[in-house]
Short mmCIF file of C-alpha atoms and ligand atoms in Angstrom, two decimals:
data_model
loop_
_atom_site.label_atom_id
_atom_site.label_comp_id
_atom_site.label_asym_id
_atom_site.label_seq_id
_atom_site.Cartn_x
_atom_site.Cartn_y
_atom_site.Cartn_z
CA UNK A 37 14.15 -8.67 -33.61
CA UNK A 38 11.97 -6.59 -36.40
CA UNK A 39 10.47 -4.48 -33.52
CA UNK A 40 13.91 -3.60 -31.80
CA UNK A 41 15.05 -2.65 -35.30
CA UNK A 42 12.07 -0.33 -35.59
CA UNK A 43 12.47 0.96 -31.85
CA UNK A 44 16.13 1.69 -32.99
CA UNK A 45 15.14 3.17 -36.44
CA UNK A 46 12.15 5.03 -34.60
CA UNK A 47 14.58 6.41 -31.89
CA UNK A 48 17.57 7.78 -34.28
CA UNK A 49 14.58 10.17 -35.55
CA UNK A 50 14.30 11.12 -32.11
CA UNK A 51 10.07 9.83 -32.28
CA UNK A 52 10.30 7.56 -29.21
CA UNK A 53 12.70 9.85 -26.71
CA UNK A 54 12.49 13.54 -28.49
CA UNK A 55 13.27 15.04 -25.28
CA UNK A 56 16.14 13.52 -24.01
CA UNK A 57 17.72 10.06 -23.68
CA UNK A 58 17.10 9.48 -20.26
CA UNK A 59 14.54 6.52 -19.99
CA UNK A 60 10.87 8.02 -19.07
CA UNK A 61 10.04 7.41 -15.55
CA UNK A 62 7.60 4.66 -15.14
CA UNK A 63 4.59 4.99 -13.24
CA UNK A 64 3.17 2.78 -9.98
CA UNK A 65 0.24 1.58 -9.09
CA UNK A 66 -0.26 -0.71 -5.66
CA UNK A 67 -2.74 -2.67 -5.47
CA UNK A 68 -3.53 -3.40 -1.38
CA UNK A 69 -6.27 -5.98 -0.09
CA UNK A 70 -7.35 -6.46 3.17
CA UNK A 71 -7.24 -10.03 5.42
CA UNK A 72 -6.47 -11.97 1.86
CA UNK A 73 -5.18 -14.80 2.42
CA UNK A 74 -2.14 -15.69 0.98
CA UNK A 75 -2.91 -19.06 -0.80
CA UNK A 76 -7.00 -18.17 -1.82
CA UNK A 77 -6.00 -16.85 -5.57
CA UNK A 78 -5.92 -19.17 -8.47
CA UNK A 79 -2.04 -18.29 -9.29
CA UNK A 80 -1.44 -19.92 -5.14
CA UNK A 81 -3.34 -22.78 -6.57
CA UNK A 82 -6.70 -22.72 -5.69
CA UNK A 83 -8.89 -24.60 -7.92
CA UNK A 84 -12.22 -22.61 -6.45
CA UNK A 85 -11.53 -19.61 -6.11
CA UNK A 86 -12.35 -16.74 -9.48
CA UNK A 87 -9.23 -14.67 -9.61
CA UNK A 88 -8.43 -14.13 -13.40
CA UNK A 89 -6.91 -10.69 -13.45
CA UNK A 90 -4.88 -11.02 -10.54
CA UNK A 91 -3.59 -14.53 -12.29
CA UNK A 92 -2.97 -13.15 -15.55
CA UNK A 93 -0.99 -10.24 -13.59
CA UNK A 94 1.36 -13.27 -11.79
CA UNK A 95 1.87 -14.74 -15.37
CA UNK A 96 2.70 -10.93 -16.82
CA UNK A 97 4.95 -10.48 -13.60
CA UNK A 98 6.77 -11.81 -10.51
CA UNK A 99 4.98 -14.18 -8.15
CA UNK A 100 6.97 -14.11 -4.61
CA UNK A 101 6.39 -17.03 -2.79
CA UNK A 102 7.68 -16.53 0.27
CA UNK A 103 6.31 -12.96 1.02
CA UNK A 104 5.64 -12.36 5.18
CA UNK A 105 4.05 -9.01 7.03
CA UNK A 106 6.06 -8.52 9.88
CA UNK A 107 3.12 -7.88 11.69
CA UNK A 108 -0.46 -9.17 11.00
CA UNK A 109 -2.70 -6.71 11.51
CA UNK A 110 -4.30 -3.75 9.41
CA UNK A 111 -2.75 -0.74 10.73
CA UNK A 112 0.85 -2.03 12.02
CA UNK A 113 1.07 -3.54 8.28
CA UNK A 114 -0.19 -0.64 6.47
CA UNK A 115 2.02 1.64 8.00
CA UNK A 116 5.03 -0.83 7.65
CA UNK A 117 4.37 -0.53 4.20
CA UNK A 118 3.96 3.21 3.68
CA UNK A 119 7.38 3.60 5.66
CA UNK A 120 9.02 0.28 4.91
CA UNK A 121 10.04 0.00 8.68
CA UNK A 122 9.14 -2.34 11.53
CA UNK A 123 6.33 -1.63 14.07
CA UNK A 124 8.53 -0.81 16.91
CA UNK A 125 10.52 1.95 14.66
CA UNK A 126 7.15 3.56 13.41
CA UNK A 127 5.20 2.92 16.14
CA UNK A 128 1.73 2.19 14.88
CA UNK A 129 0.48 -0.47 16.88
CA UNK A 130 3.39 -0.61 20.02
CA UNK A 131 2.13 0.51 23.44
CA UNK A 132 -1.32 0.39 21.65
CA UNK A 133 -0.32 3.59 19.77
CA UNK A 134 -2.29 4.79 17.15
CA UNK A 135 -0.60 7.78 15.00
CA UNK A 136 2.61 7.51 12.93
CA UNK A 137 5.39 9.24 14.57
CA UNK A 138 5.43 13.38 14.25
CA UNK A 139 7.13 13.92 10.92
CA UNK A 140 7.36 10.09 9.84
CA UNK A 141 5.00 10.82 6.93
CA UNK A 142 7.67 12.82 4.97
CA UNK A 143 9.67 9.51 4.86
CA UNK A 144 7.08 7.36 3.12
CA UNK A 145 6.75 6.49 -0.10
CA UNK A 146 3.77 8.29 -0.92
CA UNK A 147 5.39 11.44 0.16
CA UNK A 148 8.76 11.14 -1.61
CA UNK A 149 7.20 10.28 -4.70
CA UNK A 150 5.25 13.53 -4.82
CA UNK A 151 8.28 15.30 -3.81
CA UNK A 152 9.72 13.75 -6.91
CA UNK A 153 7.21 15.21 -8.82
CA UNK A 154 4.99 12.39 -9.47
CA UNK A 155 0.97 13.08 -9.48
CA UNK A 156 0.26 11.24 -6.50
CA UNK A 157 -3.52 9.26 -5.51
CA UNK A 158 -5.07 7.07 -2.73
CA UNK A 159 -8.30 5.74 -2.87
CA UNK A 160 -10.10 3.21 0.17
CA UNK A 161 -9.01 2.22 3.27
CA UNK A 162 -6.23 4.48 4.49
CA UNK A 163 -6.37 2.50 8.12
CA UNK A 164 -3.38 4.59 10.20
CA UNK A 165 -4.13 6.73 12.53
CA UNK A 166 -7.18 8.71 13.69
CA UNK A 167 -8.42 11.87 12.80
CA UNK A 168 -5.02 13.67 13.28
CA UNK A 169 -3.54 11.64 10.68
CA UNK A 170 -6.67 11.77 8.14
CA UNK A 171 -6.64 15.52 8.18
CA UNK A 172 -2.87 15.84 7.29
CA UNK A 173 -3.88 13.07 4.43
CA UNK A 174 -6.47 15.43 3.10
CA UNK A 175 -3.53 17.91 1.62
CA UNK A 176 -0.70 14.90 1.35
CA UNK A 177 -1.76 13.51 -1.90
CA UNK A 178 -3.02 14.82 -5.05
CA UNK A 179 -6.00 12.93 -5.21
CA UNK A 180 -7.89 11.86 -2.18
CA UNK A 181 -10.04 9.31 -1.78
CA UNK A 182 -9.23 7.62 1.69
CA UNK A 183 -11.42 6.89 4.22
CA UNK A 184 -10.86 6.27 7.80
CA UNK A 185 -10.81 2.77 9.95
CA UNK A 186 -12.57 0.06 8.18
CA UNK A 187 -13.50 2.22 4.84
CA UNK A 188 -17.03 2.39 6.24
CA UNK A 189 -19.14 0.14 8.19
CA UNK A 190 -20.95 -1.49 5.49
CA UNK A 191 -19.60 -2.35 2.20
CA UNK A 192 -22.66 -1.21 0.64
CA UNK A 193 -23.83 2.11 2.11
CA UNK A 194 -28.08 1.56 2.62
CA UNK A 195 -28.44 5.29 1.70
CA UNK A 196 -26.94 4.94 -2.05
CA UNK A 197 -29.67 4.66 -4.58
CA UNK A 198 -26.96 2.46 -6.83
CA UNK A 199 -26.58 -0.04 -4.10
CA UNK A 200 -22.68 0.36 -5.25
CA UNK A 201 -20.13 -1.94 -3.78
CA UNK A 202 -17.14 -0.04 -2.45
CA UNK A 203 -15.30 -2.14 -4.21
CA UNK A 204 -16.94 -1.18 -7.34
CA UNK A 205 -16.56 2.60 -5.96
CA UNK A 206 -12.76 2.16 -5.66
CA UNK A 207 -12.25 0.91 -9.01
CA UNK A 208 -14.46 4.07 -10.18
CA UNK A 209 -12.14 6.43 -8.40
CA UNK A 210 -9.20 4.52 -9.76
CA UNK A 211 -10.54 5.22 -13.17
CA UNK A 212 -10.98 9.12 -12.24
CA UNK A 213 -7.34 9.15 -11.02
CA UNK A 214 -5.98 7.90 -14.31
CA UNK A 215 -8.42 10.41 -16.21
CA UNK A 216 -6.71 12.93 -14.55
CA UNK A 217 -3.47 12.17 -15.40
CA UNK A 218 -1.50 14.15 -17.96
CA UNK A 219 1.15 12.95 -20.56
CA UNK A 220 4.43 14.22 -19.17
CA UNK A 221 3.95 13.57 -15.50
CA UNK A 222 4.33 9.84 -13.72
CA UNK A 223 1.80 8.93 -11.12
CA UNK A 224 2.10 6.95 -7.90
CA UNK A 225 -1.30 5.58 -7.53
CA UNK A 226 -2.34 3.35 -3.90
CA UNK A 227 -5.53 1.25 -3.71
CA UNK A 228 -6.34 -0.27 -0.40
CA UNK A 229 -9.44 -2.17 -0.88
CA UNK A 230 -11.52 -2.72 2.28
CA UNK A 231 -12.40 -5.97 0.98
CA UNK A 232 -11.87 -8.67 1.89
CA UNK A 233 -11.52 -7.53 5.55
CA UNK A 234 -15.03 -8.66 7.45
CA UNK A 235 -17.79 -6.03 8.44
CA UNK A 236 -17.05 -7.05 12.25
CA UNK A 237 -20.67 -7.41 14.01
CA UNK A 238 -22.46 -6.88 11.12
CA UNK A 239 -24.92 -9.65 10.61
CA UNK A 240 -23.20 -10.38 7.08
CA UNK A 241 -19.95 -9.55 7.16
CA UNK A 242 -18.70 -10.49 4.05
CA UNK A 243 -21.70 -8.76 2.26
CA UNK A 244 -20.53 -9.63 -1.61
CA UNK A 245 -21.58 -7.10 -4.66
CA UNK A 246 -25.17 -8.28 -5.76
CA UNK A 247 -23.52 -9.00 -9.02
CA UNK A 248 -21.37 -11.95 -7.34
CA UNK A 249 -23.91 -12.74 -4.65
CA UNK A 250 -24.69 -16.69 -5.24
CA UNK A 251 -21.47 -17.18 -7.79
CA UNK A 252 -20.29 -20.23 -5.39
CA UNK A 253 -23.45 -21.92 -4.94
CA UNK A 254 -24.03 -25.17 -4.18
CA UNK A 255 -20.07 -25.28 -4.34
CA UNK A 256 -18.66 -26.98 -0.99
CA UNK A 257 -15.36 -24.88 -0.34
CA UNK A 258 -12.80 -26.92 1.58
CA UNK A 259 -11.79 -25.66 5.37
CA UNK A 260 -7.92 -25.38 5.30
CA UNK A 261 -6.07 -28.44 6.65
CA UNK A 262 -6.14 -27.19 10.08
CA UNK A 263 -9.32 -26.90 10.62
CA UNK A 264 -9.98 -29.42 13.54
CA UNK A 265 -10.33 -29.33 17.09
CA UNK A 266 -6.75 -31.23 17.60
CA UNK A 267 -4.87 -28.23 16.15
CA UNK A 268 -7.13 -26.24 18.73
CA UNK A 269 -6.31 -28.22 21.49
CA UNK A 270 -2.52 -27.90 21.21
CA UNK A 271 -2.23 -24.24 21.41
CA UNK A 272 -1.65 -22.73 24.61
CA UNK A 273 -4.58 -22.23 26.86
CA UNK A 274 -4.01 -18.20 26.41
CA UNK A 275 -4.81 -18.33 22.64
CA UNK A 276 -7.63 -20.89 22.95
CA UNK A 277 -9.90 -18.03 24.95
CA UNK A 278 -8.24 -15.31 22.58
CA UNK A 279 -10.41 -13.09 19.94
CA UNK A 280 -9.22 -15.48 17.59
CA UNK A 281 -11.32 -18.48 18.82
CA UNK A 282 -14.31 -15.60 19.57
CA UNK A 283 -14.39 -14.54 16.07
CA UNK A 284 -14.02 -18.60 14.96
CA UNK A 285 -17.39 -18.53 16.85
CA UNK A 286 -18.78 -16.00 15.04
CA UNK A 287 -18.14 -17.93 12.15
CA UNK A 288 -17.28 -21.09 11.96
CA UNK A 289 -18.92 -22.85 14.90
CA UNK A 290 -21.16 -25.34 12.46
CA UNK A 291 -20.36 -25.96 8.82
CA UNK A 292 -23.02 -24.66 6.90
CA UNK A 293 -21.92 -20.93 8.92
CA UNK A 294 -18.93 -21.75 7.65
CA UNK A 295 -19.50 -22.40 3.95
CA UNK A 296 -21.51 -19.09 3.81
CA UNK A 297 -18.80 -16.94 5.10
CA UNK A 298 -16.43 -18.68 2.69
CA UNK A 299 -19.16 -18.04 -0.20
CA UNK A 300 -19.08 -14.71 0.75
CA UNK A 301 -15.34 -13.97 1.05
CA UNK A 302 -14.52 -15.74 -2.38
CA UNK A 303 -17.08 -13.70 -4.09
CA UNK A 304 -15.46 -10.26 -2.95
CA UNK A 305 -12.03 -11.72 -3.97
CA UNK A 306 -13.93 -11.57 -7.31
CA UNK A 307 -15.10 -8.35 -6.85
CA UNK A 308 -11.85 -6.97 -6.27
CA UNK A 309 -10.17 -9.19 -9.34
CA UNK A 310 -12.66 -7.20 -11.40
CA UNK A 311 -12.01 -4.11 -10.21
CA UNK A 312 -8.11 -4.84 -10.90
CA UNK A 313 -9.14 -6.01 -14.57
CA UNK A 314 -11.25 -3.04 -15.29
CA UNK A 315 -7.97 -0.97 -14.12
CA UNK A 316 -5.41 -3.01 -16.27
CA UNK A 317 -7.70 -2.33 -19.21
CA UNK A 318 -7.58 1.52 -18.59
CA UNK A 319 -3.86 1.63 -18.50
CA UNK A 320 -3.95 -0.63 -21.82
CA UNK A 321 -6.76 2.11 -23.74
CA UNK A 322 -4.45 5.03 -22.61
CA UNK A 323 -1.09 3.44 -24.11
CA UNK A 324 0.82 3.35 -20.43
CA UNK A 325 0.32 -0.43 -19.45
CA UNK A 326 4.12 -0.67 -20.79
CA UNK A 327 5.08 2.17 -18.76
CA UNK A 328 3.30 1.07 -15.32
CA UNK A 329 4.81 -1.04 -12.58
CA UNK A 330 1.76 -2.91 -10.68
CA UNK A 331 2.14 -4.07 -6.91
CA UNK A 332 -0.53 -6.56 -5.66
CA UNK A 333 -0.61 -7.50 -1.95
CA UNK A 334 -2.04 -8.43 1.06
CA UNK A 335 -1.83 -6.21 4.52
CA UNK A 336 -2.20 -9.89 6.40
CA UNK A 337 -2.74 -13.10 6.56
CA UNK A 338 -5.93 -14.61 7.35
CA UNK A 339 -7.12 -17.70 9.12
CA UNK A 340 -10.34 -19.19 7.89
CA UNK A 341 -10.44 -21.71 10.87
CA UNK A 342 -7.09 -22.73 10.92
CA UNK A 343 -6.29 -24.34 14.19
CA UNK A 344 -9.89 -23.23 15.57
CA UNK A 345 -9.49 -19.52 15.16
CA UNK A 346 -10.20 -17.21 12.86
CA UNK A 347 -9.04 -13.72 11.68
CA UNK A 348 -4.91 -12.83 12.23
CA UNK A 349 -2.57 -11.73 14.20
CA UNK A 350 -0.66 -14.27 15.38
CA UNK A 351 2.65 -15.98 13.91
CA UNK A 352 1.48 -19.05 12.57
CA UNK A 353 2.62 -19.24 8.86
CA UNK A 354 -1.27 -18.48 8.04
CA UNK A 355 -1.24 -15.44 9.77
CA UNK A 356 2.15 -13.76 8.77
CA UNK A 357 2.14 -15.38 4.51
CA UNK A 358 0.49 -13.29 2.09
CA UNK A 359 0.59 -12.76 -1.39
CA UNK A 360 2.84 -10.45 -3.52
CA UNK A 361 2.89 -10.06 -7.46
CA UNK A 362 4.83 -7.64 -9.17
CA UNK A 363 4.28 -6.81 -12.89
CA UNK A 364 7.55 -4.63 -14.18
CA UNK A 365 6.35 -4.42 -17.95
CA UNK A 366 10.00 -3.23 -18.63
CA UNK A 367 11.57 -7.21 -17.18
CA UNK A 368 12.48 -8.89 -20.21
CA UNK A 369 10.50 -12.33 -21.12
CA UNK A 370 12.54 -14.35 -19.23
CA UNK A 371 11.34 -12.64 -16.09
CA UNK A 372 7.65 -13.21 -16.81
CA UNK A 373 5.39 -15.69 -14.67
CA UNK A 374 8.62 -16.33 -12.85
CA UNK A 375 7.58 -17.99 -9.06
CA UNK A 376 9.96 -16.77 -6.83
CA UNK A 377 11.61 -18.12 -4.13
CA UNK A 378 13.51 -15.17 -2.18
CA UNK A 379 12.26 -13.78 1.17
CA UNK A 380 10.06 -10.31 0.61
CA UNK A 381 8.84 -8.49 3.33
CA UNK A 382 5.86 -5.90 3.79
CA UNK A 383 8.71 -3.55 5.12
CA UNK A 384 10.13 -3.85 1.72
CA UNK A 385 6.76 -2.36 -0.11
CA UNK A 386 7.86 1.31 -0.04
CA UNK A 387 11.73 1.17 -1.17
CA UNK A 388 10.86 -1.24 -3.94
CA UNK A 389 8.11 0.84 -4.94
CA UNK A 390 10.77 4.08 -4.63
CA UNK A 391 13.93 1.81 -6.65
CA UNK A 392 11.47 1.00 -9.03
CA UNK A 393 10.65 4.36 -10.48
CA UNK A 394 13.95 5.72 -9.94
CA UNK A 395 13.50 6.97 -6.74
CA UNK A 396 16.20 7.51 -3.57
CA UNK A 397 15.49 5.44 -0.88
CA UNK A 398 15.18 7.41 2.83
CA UNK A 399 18.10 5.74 5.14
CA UNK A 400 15.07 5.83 7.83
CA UNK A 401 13.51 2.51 5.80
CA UNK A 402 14.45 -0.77 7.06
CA UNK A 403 13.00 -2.87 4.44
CA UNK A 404 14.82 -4.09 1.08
CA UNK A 405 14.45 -3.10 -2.85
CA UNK A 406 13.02 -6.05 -4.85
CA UNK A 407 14.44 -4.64 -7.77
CA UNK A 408 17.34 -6.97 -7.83
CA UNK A 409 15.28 -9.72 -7.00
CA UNK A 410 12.97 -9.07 -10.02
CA UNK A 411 15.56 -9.04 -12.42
CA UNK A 412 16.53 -12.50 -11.36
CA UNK A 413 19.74 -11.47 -9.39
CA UNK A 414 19.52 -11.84 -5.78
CA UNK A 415 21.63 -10.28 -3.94
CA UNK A 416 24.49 -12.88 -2.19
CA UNK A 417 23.52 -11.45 1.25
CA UNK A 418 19.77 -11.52 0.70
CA UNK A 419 17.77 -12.40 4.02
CA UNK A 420 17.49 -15.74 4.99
CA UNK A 421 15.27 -15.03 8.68
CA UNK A 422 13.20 -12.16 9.60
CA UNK A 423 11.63 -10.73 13.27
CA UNK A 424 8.18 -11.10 13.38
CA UNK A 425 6.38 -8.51 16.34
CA UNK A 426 2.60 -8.33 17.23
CA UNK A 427 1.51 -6.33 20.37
CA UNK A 428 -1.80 -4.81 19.20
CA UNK A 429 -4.86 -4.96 21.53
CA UNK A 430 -3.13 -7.05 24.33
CA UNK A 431 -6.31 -7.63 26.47
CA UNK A 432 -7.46 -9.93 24.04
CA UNK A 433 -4.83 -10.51 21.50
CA UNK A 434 -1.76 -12.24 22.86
CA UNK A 435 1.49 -10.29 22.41
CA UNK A 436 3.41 -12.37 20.16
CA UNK A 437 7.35 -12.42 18.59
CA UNK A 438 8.68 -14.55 16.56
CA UNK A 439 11.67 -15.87 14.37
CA UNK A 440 11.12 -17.31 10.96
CA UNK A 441 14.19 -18.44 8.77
CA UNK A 442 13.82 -20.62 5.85
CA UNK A 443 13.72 -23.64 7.67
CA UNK A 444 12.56 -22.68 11.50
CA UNK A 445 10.53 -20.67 13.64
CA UNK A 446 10.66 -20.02 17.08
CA UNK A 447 7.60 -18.60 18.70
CA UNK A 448 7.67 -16.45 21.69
CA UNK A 449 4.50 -15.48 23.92
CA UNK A 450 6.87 -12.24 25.33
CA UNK A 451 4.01 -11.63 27.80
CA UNK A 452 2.77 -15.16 29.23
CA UNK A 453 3.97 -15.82 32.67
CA UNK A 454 5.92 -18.25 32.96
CA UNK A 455 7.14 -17.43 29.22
CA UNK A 456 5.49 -19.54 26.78
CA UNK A 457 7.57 -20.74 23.50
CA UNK A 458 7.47 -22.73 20.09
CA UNK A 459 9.67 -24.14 17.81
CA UNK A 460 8.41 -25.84 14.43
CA UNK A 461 10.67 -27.50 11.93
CA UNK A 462 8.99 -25.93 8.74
CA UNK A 463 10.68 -28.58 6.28
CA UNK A 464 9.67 -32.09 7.96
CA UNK A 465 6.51 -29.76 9.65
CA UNK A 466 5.12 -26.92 7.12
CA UNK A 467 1.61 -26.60 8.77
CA UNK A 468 3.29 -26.33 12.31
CA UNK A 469 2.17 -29.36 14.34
CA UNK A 470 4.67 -30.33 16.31
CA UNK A 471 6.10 -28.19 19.15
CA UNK A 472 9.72 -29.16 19.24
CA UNK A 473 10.68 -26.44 21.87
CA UNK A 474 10.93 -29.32 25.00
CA UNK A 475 13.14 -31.41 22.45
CA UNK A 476 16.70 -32.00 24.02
CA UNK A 477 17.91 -32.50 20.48
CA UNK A 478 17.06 -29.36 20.22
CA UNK A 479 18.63 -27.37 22.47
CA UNK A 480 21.48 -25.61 21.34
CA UNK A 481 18.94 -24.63 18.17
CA UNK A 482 16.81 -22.82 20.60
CA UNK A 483 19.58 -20.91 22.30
CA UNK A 484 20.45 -19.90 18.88
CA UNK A 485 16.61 -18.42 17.91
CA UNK A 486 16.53 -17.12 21.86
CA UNK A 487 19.66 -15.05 20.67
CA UNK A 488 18.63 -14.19 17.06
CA UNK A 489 15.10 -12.67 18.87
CA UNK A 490 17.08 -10.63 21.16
CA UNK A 491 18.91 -9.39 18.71
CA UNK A 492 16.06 -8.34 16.21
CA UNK A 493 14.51 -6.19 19.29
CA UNK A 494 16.90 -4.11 19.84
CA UNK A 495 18.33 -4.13 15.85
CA UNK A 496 14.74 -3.48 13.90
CA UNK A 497 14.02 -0.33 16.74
CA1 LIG B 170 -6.04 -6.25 7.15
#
């Protein structure tokens, strides 16, 4: 009560808002990591894992726990989430394609906020597009720091006398990009860690910082639940020789493989968390923590042997669930460490990110504001069900759709022959076991999803 006394007292002098009494635009920051999987942070609940910052930003903020890509992989996601639309409206990853659609990048977030007049940064893995789409990046941001496919080959580069992590070097240019900021002007800042996304073929791909190399020693870390040869055996023949089960060879075929590539991915979580910590703590020293809206996510989901595969891609709840926190300093106290329940949606990244600081959203985007959701008052006609589409690399990655609403998903193989399909009751059946497609009892629910997926195709285009 005192301090919104003072604020008042303070504001009649006209110290607080001297220019005008329009509120200050706030500025973003979103926070992207690669392949994290959406339950290995302490604030999903595990008890292993070192994720302090990223916890204390889900108990400053908005924990969504129901938050889906609409496709699992890095480049589909990432540029579902610069232009909040599905992969078969921007293209990136349909028919194989690469590039974002001539013109699309005016309609992203990135781009409207600079056209708003925010000072606009990305630093790490930019991941759409070749090197068309890297040299228009070079001019469309005011500071830029991204780096093409995988953010490099190795996470520490052999030539660099400091043996830095590029982890460690994101956070630096993070740092740079707030130095650079100057009272007066917002920012819009994106980093897109390439952690915790393996070094694929690299002897070690999960090559930690040497600060956090050995953290988890002599700590056994749990394979997920599905983690056994059963769940393997009762996927269709098609997945069982797909890259998923090749990569689950490169790493989990024994379990002491296994326990070193968890090692290793659970100590770059902790690089990253550091990273984020070291970035909170710069926004605190320069007085605009209160005026900063953070974004933490995930570009996918992540399967650390689940069902005998490992990596993404495919629409098991593992592969499609990631995290999302959102810390809007200017939520009152009620809305703090709230766990919510609602849908959220990769494709709804970039008009959240737009509503939040003010910002029109482009008609183009498909996705939803959270904003409503964050203050606690969902919408009455908020989504219940959302398309899922994955048709990247089909030679060795199935082409997969799916269906998920809050209580079933229907799985559809669109390119097996005949067509293969799935149907898992998610409330008596959360970890997808049972396959209750061939049910009879069934049947007029499955002519129902059958319907819905027809429906999304055409609709999300
Ligand atoms: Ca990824």
């Amino acid at each position: 009560m005192l301090r919104i006394l003072l604020a008042l007292i303070l504001s009649s002098f006209g110290i607080l808002h001297p220019a005008s009494a329009a509120p200050a635009r706030p500025n973003v920051i979103f926070f992207l990591v690669d392949d994290l999987r959406w339950n290995a942070l302490g604030c999903m609940g595990d008890k292993i894992v070192k994720s302090p910052n990223i916890d204390r930003l889900a108990a400053r903020g908005v924990l969504f726990e129901n938050m889906f890509v609409t496709t699992s992989i890095c480049w589909s996601s990432r540029a579902t989430m610069f232009t909040g639309q599905w992969m078969r409206r921007h293209g990136v990853g349909l028919n194989d394609g690469k590039e974002m659609h001539v013109g699309a990048w005016a309609q992203t977030y990135p781009a409207q906020f600079r056209a708003a007049g925010f000072r606009t940064g990305f630093i790490g893995k930019f991941g759409v597009g070749g090197n068309k789409q890297m040299k228009e990046m070079e001019t469309a941001f005011d500071y830029w720091k991204g780096l093409p496919g995988q953010g490099g080959k190795l996470f520490i580069e052999p030539d660099d006398p400091k043996h830095q992590h590029k982890t460690a070097l994101f956070g630096d240019q993070a740092l740079e990009f707030l130095d650079g900021c100057k009272t007066g002007q917002p920012f819009c800042l994106s980093i897109s860690f390439n952690a915790v996304h393996a070094r694929d073929h690299e002897p070690r791909e999960y090559t930690p910082d040497t600060r956090d190399d050995g953290m988890f020693d002599g700590i056994n870390i749990p394979l997920p639940k599905l983690a056994t040869e059963e769940a393997f055996k009762r996927l269709p023949e098609f997945v069982q020789k797909s890259e998923g089960r090749t990569r689950w060879l490169w790493r989990f075929d024994e379990p002491q493989k296994a326990q070193g590539i968890l090692h290793d991915y659970y100590s770059l979580i902790y690089g990253v968390d550091r990273e984020i910590g070291r970035i909170v703590e710069a926004l605190e020293k320069k007085g605009v923590a209160d005026n900063t809206v953070l974004v933490f996510a995930s570009d996918n989901g992540y399967a650390l042997a689940d069902r005998g595969l490992a990596d993404k891609w495919f629409a098991y709840e593992e592969d499609m669930r990631v995290p999302l926190i959102i810390v809007d300093p200017r939520l009152p106290e009620s809305r703090r460490g709230v766990r919510e329940k609602a849908m959220a949606l990769n494709v709804d990244i970039a008009p959240t990110l737009l509503d939040l600081a003010g910002l029109p959203v482009p008609s183009v985007m498909q996705g939803r504001s959270l904003k409503p959701v964050l203050a606690g008052q969902k919408p009455a006609d908020w989504r219940t069900e959302f398309f899922y589409e994955h048709h990247a690399v089909p030679n060795r990655i199935p082409p997969v759709e799916a269906v998920r609403t809050e209580r079933w998903k229907y799985i559809r193989w669109i390119k097996a022959e005949p067509v293969v399909e799935e149907l898992y009751d998610l409330q008596s059946d959360p970890l997808e076991e049972k396959n209750v497609v061939a049910d009879s009892a069934n049947a007029a629910l499955l002519k129902e999803m059958r319907e819905k997926w027809e429906r999304y195709r055409q609709e999300k285009e």
